[in-house]
């Protein structure tokens, strides 16, 4: 990717100190190969396509002024400095230090296609993302890989779950950084913090929350809050909130003759189809099927 075209510290997208700004859908073409898709809590998520005939296969590439985490969609050979170039495939993640000059070598007939995350200084420092290696190749576990690709695909729907997308990207960054949670902070007061967030969600489950808002309310960064909440409850925050809405909707669903479109709107879903899709994912049946069968509600 040509990160020279990415504005340094784009504060409209990634506000200082994790401000309360909503994550933003971008769909912004940056030069001939790069598209920005989402501005989240301290990062920009994008897609990159470099065809085999592009000149950048034959010249040095510069990652830019931000660290990057990259999920390849095609095999590509990448190297920096004196270290030998390595083939990176879809089973790996690449972590680039800021201001790294690197080499790109052709492996796939499709060229270089990838999903990338350009990370702001504050979040990169919190994660301990940079190692001084220039570029680091590491295995990528299936769960964060799938979550990010699901989130990227969902951004093209009319009703994307921005909280879920934000959490998915932050989970990938945490996986790539592999810095453990500070145990002292996690052990002192984490349960009370998670309880406070659960109270906020339960008090206004249909509100469109952001990680920045929830984090500000409990004085946690978005990344640390998402990781702490998941560890203590077993749920990402977006899924916990969605299940609150779905389970609270059940009494209405099970009443004969109730208007499902009205129920969907009352419980924070943008459409009947959005509600039905989420209901099936949670309970294994549609709302209409739940009315006519004895469905165990979990």
Short mmCIF file of C-alpha atoms in Angstrom, two decimals:
data_model
loop_
_atom_site.label_atom_id
_atom_site.label_comp_id
_atom_site.label_asym_id
_atom_site.label_seq_id
_atom_site.Cartn_x
_atom_site.Cartn_y
_atom_site.Cartn_z
CA UNK A 1 0.00 0.00 0.00
CA UNK A 2 1.16 3.58 -0.50
CA UNK A 3 0.81 4.88 3.02
CA UNK A 4 2.36 8.18 1.95
CA UNK A 5 -1.16 9.07 0.87
CA UNK A 6 -2.56 8.45 4.38
CA UNK A 7 -2.68 11.74 6.31
CA UNK A 8 -0.49 11.74 9.41
CA UNK A 9 -2.64 11.53 12.56
CA UNK A 10 -5.95 12.00 10.79
CA UNK A 11 -7.76 13.39 13.84
CA UNK A 12 -11.14 13.42 12.10
CA UNK A 13 -10.87 9.66 11.96
CA UNK A 14 -8.91 8.88 15.11
CA UNK A 15 -9.37 11.64 17.68
CA UNK A 16 -6.78 12.24 20.37
CA UNK A 17 -7.43 10.47 23.65
CA UNK A 18 -10.10 8.29 22.11
CA UNK A 19 -12.79 10.96 21.87
CA UNK A 20 -16.49 10.13 21.67
CA UNK A 21 -16.68 10.36 17.89
CA UNK A 22 -18.60 7.57 16.17
CA UNK A 23 -16.65 5.15 13.98
CA UNK A 24 -17.05 6.38 10.42
CA UNK A 25 -17.68 4.51 7.19
CA UNK A 26 -15.33 5.95 4.59
CA UNK A 27 -15.33 4.07 1.25
CA UNK A 28 -12.60 6.49 0.14
CA UNK A 29 -10.26 5.67 -2.75
CA UNK A 30 -6.68 6.73 -1.98
CA UNK A 31 -4.65 6.62 -5.16
CA UNK A 32 -5.03 3.78 -7.67
CA UNK A 33 -4.60 0.82 -5.29
CA UNK A 34 -5.87 1.68 -1.82
CA UNK A 35 -9.35 2.18 -0.37
CA UNK A 36 -10.14 3.32 3.17
CA UNK A 37 -13.24 1.62 4.55
CA UNK A 38 -13.60 2.48 8.24
CA UNK A 39 -12.15 5.01 10.67
CA UNK A 40 -12.34 3.39 14.09
CA UNK A 41 -10.96 3.79 17.61
CA UNK A 42 -7.38 4.73 16.81
CA UNK A 43 -6.98 3.23 13.33
CA UNK A 44 -8.09 3.22 9.69
CA UNK A 45 -9.20 -0.09 8.13
CA UNK A 46 -8.69 -0.45 4.40
CA UNK A 47 -8.19 -2.70 1.43
CA UNK A 48 -5.26 -2.77 -0.99
CA UNK A 49 -4.82 -4.23 -4.49
CA UNK A 50 -1.52 -4.11 -6.37
CA UNK A 51 -1.65 -5.77 -9.81
CA UNK A 52 1.33 -7.77 -11.08
CA UNK A 53 2.23 -5.13 -13.67
CA UNK A 54 2.56 -2.28 -11.11
CA UNK A 55 5.92 -0.53 -10.84
CA UNK A 56 6.06 -0.92 -7.07
CA UNK A 57 7.09 -4.57 -7.47
CA UNK A 58 10.38 -3.27 -8.86
CA UNK A 59 11.04 -0.38 -6.47
CA UNK A 60 11.30 0.17 -2.70
CA UNK A 61 8.00 0.61 -0.86
CA UNK A 62 7.43 2.84 2.18
CA UNK A 63 4.79 1.92 4.77
CA UNK A 64 4.35 5.53 5.89
CA UNK A 65 4.21 7.34 9.20
CA UNK A 66 1.94 4.86 10.97
CA UNK A 67 2.47 1.25 12.00
CA UNK A 68 0.41 -1.20 9.92
CA UNK A 69 -1.07 -4.62 10.54
CA UNK A 70 -1.79 -6.48 7.30
CA UNK A 71 -3.85 -9.60 6.50
CA UNK A 72 -2.85 -10.91 3.06
CA UNK A 73 -5.52 -12.22 0.69
CA UNK A 74 -2.88 -13.47 -1.76
CA UNK A 75 0.60 -14.87 -1.21
CA UNK A 76 3.31 -12.21 -1.42
CA UNK A 77 7.04 -12.07 -0.66
CA UNK A 78 7.95 -9.30 1.79
CA UNK A 79 11.28 -8.26 3.29
CA UNK A 80 12.99 -5.29 4.93
CA UNK A 81 16.61 -4.46 5.73
CA UNK A 82 19.23 -7.21 5.63
CA UNK A 83 16.81 -10.01 6.57
CA UNK A 84 15.85 -12.36 3.71
CA UNK A 85 12.46 -11.88 2.10
CA UNK A 86 9.74 -14.27 3.26
CA UNK A 87 6.59 -15.54 1.60
CA UNK A 88 3.53 -14.44 3.55
CA UNK A 89 0.21 -16.21 2.94
CA UNK A 90 -3.36 -15.96 4.22
CA UNK A 91 -2.28 -17.94 7.30
CA UNK A 92 -0.12 -15.07 8.52
CA UNK A 93 -0.26 -11.48 9.65
CA UNK A 94 2.34 -8.84 8.83
CA UNK A 95 3.20 -6.13 11.36
CA UNK A 96 5.07 -3.10 9.98
CA UNK A 97 6.84 -0.55 12.15
CA UNK A 98 6.22 3.04 11.15
CA UNK A 99 8.57 4.55 8.55
CA UNK A 100 9.66 1.12 7.26
CA UNK A 101 11.01 0.76 3.75
CA UNK A 102 10.37 -2.75 2.45
CA UNK A 103 10.51 -4.97 -0.63
CA UNK A 104 7.54 -6.66 -2.30
CA UNK A 105 8.02 -9.79 -4.45
CA UNK A 106 5.46 -11.40 -6.74
CA UNK A 107 4.16 -14.87 -5.82
CA UNK A 108 0.52 -14.93 -6.89
CA UNK A 109 -0.72 -14.25 -10.41
CA UNK A 110 -3.30 -11.97 -8.76
CA UNK A 111 -0.61 -9.68 -7.39
CA UNK A 112 -0.91 -8.34 -3.86
CA UNK A 113 -4.38 -8.09 -2.27
CA UNK A 114 -4.77 -7.51 1.44
CA UNK A 115 -6.74 -5.97 4.28
CA UNK A 116 -4.72 -3.47 6.31
CA UNK A 117 -5.07 -1.51 9.53
CA UNK A 118 -3.12 1.75 9.84
CA UNK A 119 -2.70 2.39 13.57
CA UNK A 120 -2.45 5.76 15.33
CA UNK A 121 0.52 6.48 17.58
CA UNK A 122 -1.46 6.35 20.84
CA UNK A 123 -2.98 2.95 20.16
CA UNK A 124 0.28 1.55 18.75
CA UNK A 125 2.07 2.59 21.94
CA UNK A 126 -0.65 1.07 24.13
CA UNK A 127 -0.38 -2.22 22.25
CA UNK A 128 3.41 -2.27 22.11
CA UNK A 129 2.89 -2.97 18.42
CA UNK A 130 6.33 -2.04 17.14
CA UNK A 131 9.38 -4.20 17.76
CA UNK A 132 12.10 -2.44 15.76
CA UNK A 133 12.19 -5.32 13.26
CA UNK A 134 10.82 -3.20 10.41
CA UNK A 135 8.39 -5.90 9.34
CA UNK A 136 7.40 -8.94 11.37
CA UNK A 137 5.74 -12.12 10.04
CA UNK A 138 3.55 -14.00 12.53
CA UNK A 139 0.88 -16.73 12.46
CA UNK A 140 -2.72 -15.49 12.48
CA UNK A 141 -5.27 -17.48 14.50
CA UNK A 142 -8.59 -18.33 12.78
CA UNK A 143 -10.87 -16.39 15.17
CA UNK A 144 -9.47 -12.85 14.72
CA UNK A 145 -8.98 -13.52 11.00
CA UNK A 146 -12.63 -14.49 10.57
CA UNK A 147 -13.93 -11.64 12.73
CA UNK A 148 -12.13 -8.98 10.70
CA UNK A 149 -13.25 -10.39 7.36
CA UNK A 150 -16.84 -10.66 8.60
CA UNK A 151 -16.66 -7.08 9.82
CA UNK A 152 -15.26 -5.89 6.51
CA UNK A 153 -18.01 -7.68 4.55
CA UNK A 154 -20.67 -6.30 6.91
CA UNK A 155 -19.58 -2.72 6.19
CA UNK A 156 -21.23 -3.04 2.77
CA UNK A 157 -24.64 -3.89 4.25
CA UNK A 158 -27.26 -1.19 4.82
CA UNK A 159 -27.19 -1.87 8.59
CA UNK A 160 -23.54 -2.49 9.60
CA UNK A 161 -22.85 -3.10 13.29
CA UNK A 162 -20.14 -0.50 13.83
CA UNK A 163 -19.47 -1.54 17.43
CA UNK A 164 -18.85 -5.14 16.32
CA UNK A 165 -16.56 -3.97 13.51
CA UNK A 166 -14.57 -1.78 15.90
CA UNK A 167 -14.16 -4.65 18.37
CA UNK A 168 -13.11 -7.06 15.62
CA UNK A 169 -10.32 -4.80 14.40
CA UNK A 170 -9.07 -4.11 17.93
CA UNK A 171 -9.07 -7.87 18.65
CA UNK A 172 -6.89 -8.44 15.57
CA UNK A 173 -4.49 -5.70 16.68
CA UNK A 174 -4.24 -7.23 20.14
CA UNK A 175 -3.55 -10.63 18.58
CA UNK A 176 -0.86 -9.17 16.33
CA UNK A 177 0.78 -7.27 19.18
CA UNK A 178 0.63 -10.21 21.61
CA UNK A 179 1.16 -7.91 24.59
CA UNK A 180 -0.59 -9.41 27.65
CA UNK A 181 -3.08 -7.31 29.61
CA UNK A 182 -1.42 -5.57 32.56
CA UNK A 183 -2.47 -8.00 35.25
CA UNK A 184 -2.36 -5.53 38.12
CA UNK A 185 -4.84 -3.22 36.45
CA UNK A 186 -6.94 -6.13 35.16
CA UNK A 187 -7.23 -7.62 38.65
CA UNK A 188 -7.87 -4.36 40.50
CA UNK A 189 -11.32 -3.12 39.69
CA UNK A 190 -11.83 -4.88 36.35
CA UNK A 191 -14.90 -6.72 37.62
CA UNK A 192 -16.41 -3.44 38.82
CA UNK A 193 -15.63 -1.82 35.46
CA UNK A 194 -17.27 -4.65 33.53
CA UNK A 195 -20.27 -4.45 35.86
CA UNK A 196 -20.56 -0.70 35.18
CA UNK A 197 -20.52 -1.28 31.41
CA UNK A 198 -23.14 -4.01 31.73
CA UNK A 199 -25.30 -1.53 33.62
CA UNK A 200 -24.90 1.09 30.89
CA UNK A 201 -25.84 -1.43 28.19
CA UNK A 202 -28.80 -2.79 30.14
CA UNK A 203 -30.07 0.72 30.83
CA UNK A 204 -30.10 1.71 27.16
CA UNK A 205 -29.67 -1.43 25.03
CA UNK A 206 -31.09 0.14 21.86
CA UNK A 207 -28.67 3.07 21.98
CA UNK A 208 -25.96 3.04 19.34
CA UNK A 209 -22.98 2.84 21.69
CA UNK A 210 -19.36 3.22 20.64
CA UNK A 211 -16.31 1.76 22.35
CA UNK A 212 -15.00 5.29 22.84
CA UNK A 213 -18.15 6.34 24.71
CA UNK A 214 -18.20 3.26 26.92
CA UNK A 215 -14.47 3.50 27.56
CA UNK A 216 -14.72 7.18 28.51
CA UNK A 217 -17.51 6.36 30.95
CA UNK A 218 -15.29 3.91 32.86
CA UNK A 219 -11.90 5.56 32.12
CA UNK A 220 -10.58 2.71 29.96
CA UNK A 221 -9.20 2.91 26.44
CA UNK A 222 -11.42 1.27 23.79
CA UNK A 223 -8.89 -1.53 23.22
CA UNK A 224 -8.43 -2.32 26.91
CA UNK A 225 -12.19 -2.18 27.60
CA UNK A 226 -13.04 -4.54 24.73
CA UNK A 227 -10.40 -7.03 25.85
CA UNK A 228 -11.34 -6.83 29.55
CA UNK A 229 -15.08 -7.16 28.92
CA UNK A 230 -14.60 -10.20 26.68
CA UNK A 231 -12.32 -11.90 29.18
CA UNK A 232 -14.73 -11.39 32.09
CA UNK A 233 -18.05 -12.15 30.35
CA UNK A 234 -17.15 -14.44 27.45
CA UNK A 235 -18.83 -12.01 25.03
CA UNK A 236 -17.66 -9.16 22.83
CA UNK A 237 -19.53 -6.01 23.86
CA UNK A 238 -21.47 -5.82 20.58
CA UNK A 239 -22.72 -9.37 20.93
CA UNK A 240 -23.65 -8.85 24.58
CA UNK A 241 -25.68 -5.78 23.64
CA UNK A 242 -27.33 -7.56 20.69
CA UNK A 243 -28.35 -10.49 22.89
CA UNK A 244 -29.83 -8.07 25.43
CA UNK A 245 -32.03 -6.60 22.69
CA UNK A 246 -33.01 -10.00 21.29
CA UNK A 247 -33.89 -11.59 24.62
CA UNK A 248 -35.83 -8.54 25.73
CA UNK A 249 -37.84 -8.78 22.50
CA UNK A 250 -38.97 -12.37 23.12
CA UNK A 251 -42.16 -11.66 25.08
CA UNK A 252 -43.42 -9.56 22.17
CA UNK A 253 -42.38 -12.12 19.58
CA UNK A 254 -44.21 -14.93 21.35
CA UNK A 255 -47.49 -12.99 21.50
CA UNK A 256 -49.75 -14.17 18.68
CA UNK A 257 -50.37 -11.50 16.09
CA UNK A 258 -47.65 -9.09 17.21
CA UNK A 259 -46.11 -6.93 14.46
CA UNK A 260 -42.55 -8.18 14.02
CA UNK A 261 -41.46 -5.05 12.16
CA UNK A 262 -42.58 -2.91 15.09
CA UNK A 263 -40.86 -5.22 17.57
CA UNK A 264 -37.65 -5.03 15.52
CA UNK A 265 -37.72 -1.22 15.52
CA UNK A 266 -38.52 -1.01 19.25
CA UNK A 267 -35.50 -3.15 20.07
CA UNK A 268 -32.95 -1.29 17.99
CA UNK A 269 -32.92 -3.21 14.69
CA UNK A 270 -32.96 -1.28 11.45
CA UNK A 271 -35.35 -3.60 9.60
CA UNK A 272 -37.39 -6.79 9.83
CA UNK A 273 -34.70 -8.64 7.85
CA UNK A 274 -31.92 -7.37 10.13
CA UNK A 275 -33.88 -8.54 13.17
CA UNK A 276 -34.70 -11.93 11.65
CA UNK A 277 -31.05 -12.53 10.72
CA UNK A 278 -29.85 -11.69 14.24
CA UNK A 279 -32.66 -13.73 15.85
CA UNK A 280 -31.80 -16.82 13.80
CA UNK A 281 -28.09 -16.48 14.64
CA UNK A 282 -28.91 -16.27 18.36
CA UNK A 283 -31.70 -18.84 18.71
CA UNK A 284 -31.41 -21.11 15.68
CA UNK A 285 -34.85 -20.23 14.29
CA UNK A 286 -36.71 -17.22 12.91
CA UNK A 287 -39.13 -15.16 15.05
CA UNK A 288 -42.07 -16.67 13.14
CA UNK A 289 -40.78 -20.19 13.78
CA UNK A 290 -40.31 -19.40 17.47
CA UNK A 291 -44.02 -18.61 17.75
CA UNK A 292 -45.06 -21.97 16.40
CA UNK A 293 -42.63 -24.34 18.14
CA UNK A 294 -41.38 -25.06 21.62
CA UNK A 295 -37.97 -23.42 21.31
CA UNK A 296 -35.55 -23.59 24.24
CA UNK A 297 -34.55 -19.99 24.95
CA UNK A 298 -30.95 -19.66 26.10
#
